[in-house]
GROMACS .gro file of C-alpha atoms in nm:
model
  153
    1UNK     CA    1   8.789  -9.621  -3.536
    2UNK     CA    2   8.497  -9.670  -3.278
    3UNK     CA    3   8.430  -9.302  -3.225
    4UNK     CA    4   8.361  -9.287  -3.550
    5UNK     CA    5   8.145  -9.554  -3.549
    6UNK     CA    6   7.989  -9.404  -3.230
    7UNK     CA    7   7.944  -9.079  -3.420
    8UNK     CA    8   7.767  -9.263  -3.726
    9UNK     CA    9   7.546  -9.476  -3.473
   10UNK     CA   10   7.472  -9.136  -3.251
   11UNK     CA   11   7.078  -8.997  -3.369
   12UNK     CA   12   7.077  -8.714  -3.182
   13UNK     CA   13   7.405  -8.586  -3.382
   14UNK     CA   14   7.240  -8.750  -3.716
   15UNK     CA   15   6.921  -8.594  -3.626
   16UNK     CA   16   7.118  -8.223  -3.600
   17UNK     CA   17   7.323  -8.288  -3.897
   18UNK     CA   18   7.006  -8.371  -4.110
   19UNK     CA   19   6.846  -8.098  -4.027
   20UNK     CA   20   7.141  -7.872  -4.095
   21UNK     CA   21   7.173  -7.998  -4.422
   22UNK     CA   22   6.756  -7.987  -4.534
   23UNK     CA   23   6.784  -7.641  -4.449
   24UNK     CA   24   7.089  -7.522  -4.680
   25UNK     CA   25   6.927  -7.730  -4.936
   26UNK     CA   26   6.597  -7.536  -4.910
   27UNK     CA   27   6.798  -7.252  -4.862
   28UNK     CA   28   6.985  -7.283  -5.230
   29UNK     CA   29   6.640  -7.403  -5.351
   30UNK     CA   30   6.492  -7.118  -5.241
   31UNK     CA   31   6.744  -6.829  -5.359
   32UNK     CA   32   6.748  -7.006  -5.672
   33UNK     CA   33   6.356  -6.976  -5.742
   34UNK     CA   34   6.379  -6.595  -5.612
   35UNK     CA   35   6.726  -6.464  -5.801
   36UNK     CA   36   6.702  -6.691  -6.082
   37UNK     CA   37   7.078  -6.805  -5.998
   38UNK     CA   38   7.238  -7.088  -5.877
   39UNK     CA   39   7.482  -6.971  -5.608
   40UNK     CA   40   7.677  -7.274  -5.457
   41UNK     CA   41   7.781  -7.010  -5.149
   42UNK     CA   42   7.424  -7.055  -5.043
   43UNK     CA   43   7.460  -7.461  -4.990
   44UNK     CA   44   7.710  -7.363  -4.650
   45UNK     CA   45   7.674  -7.015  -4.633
   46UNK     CA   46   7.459  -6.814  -4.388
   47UNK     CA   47   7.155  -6.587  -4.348
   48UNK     CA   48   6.914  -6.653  -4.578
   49UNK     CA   49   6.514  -6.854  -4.602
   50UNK     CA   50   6.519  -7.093  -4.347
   51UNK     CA   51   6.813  -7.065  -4.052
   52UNK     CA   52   6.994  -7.375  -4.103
   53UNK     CA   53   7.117  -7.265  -3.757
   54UNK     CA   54   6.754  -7.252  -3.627
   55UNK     CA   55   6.751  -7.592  -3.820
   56UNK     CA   56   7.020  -7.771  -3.647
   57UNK     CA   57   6.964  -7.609  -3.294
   58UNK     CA   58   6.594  -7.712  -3.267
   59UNK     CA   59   6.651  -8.094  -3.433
   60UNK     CA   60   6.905  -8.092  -3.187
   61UNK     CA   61   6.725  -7.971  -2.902
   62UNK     CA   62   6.399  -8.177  -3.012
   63UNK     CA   63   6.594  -8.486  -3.055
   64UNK     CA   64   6.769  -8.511  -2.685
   65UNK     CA   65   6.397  -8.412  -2.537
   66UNK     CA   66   6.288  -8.753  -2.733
   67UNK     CA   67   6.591  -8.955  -2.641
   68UNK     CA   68   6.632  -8.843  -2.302
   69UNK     CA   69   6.304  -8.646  -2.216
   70UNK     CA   70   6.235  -8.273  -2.138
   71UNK     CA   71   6.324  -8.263  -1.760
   72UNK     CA   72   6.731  -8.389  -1.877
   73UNK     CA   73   7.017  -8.191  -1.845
   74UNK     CA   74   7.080  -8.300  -2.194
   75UNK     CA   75   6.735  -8.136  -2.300
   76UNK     CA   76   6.835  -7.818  -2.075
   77UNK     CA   77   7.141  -7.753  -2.205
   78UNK     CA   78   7.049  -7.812  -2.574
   79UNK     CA   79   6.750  -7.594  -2.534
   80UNK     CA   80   6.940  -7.305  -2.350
   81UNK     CA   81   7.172  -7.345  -2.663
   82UNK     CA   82   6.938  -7.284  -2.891
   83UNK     CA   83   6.749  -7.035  -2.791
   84UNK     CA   84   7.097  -6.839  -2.802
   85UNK     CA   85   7.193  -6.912  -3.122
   86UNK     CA   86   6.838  -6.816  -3.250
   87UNK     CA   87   6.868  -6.468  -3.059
   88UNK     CA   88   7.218  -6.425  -3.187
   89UNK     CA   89   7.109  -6.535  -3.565
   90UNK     CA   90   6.815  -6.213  -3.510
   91UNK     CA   91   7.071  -5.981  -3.324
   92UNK     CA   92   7.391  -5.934  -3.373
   93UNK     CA   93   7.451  -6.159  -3.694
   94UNK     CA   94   7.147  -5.962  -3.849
   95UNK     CA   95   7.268  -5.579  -3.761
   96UNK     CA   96   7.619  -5.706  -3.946
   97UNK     CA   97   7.423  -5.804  -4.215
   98UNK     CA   98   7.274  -5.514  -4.218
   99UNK     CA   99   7.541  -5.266  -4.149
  100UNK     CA  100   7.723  -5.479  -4.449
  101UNK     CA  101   7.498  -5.396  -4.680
  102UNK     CA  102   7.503  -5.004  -4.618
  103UNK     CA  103   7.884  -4.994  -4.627
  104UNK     CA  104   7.903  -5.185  -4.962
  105UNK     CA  105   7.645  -4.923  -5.080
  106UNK     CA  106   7.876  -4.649  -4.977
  107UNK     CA  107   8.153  -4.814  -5.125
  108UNK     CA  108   7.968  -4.786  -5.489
  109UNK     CA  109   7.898  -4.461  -5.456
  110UNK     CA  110   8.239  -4.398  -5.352
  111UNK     CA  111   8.378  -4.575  -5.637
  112UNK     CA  112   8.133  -4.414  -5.851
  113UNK     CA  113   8.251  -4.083  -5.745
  114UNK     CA  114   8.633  -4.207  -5.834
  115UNK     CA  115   8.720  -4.165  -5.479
  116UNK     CA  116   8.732  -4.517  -5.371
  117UNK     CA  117   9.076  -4.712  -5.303
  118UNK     CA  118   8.870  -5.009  -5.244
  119UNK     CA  119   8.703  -5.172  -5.496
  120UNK     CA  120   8.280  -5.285  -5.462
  121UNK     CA  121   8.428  -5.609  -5.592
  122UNK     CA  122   8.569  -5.648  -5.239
  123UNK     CA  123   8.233  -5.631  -5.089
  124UNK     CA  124   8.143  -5.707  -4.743
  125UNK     CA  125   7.956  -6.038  -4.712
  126UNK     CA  126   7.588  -5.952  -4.669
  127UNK     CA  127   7.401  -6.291  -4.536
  128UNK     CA  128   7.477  -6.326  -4.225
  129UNK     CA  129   7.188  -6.289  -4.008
  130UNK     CA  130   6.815  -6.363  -4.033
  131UNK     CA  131   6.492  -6.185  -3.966
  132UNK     CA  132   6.284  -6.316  -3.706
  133UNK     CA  133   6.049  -6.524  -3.952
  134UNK     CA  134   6.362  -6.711  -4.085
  135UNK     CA  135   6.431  -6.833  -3.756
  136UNK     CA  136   6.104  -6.934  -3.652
  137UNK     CA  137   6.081  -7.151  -4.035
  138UNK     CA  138   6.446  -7.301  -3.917
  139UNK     CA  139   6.317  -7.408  -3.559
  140UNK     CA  140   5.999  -7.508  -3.695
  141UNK     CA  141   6.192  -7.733  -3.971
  142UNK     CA  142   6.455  -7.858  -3.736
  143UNK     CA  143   6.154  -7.968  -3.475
  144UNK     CA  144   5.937  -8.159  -3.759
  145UNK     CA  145   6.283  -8.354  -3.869
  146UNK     CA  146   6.316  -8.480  -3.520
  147UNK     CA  147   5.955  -8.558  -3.481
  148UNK     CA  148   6.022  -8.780  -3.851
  149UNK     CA  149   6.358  -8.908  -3.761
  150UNK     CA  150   6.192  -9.070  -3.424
  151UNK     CA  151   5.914  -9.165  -3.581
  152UNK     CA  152   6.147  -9.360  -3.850
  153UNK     CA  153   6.352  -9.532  -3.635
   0.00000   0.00000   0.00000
């Protein structure tokens, strides 16, 4: 099929995916050296030291300023994209996350008290935003792995 071939050949989409995946590596790495557990959630889930969306938004913006330069609608557009999925990743992803964890913390005391029909093993999933300092480690990751995947090629 040639668009997958055009897909395969495409660095600006290689560049994004890349740094997608470096971050939920580092991301599993990292839970694992702070919990002490090997969660394989953490390879594709969310929240969580860096933002692989960060990651992926900034390689991707980063890459098309490289290919195309930074006065390109492809530049503008991936930019503008970013910079809302970074503010969504510190907003309203992060006040879920947050709000998660409270209501799972009612739910044990709830279920302490005997008076919960729900069980805490149904828990609401709690990484799902990022702080501020996550995001900036994700864009500054997905900017250095466009800087080496132009430099490599």
């Amino acid at each position: 099929m040639n668009f997958f071939k055009e897909l395969a050949d495409n660095k600006i989409f290689l560049t994004a995916a890349v740094g997608w995946l470096v971050a939920q590596v580092l991301k599993t790495v990292i839970h694992l050296i702070l919990v002490r557990e090997f969660k394989a959630e953490r390879l594709v889930g969310s929240g969580g030291m860096p933002s692989s969306h960060s990651s992926t938004v900034c390689a991707l913006a980063a890459a098309a300023a490289y290919e195309y330069g930074a006065g390109s609608f492809e530049f503008a557009i991936s930019l503008l994209m970013a910079i809302v999925v970074m503010y969504d990743a510190m907003g309203v992803r992060r006040e879920t996350g947050i709000q998660a964890r409270l209501l799972n913390e009612m739910l044990r005391t709830f279920e302490d008290m005997g008076r919960s029909e729900i069980s805490a093993h149904d828990k609401l999933k709690e990484f799902v935003g990022h702080s501020p300092f996550q995001v900036l480690i994700g864009a500054i990751l997905g900017i250095f792995i466009a800087f080496l995947g132009y430099r490599v090629y």
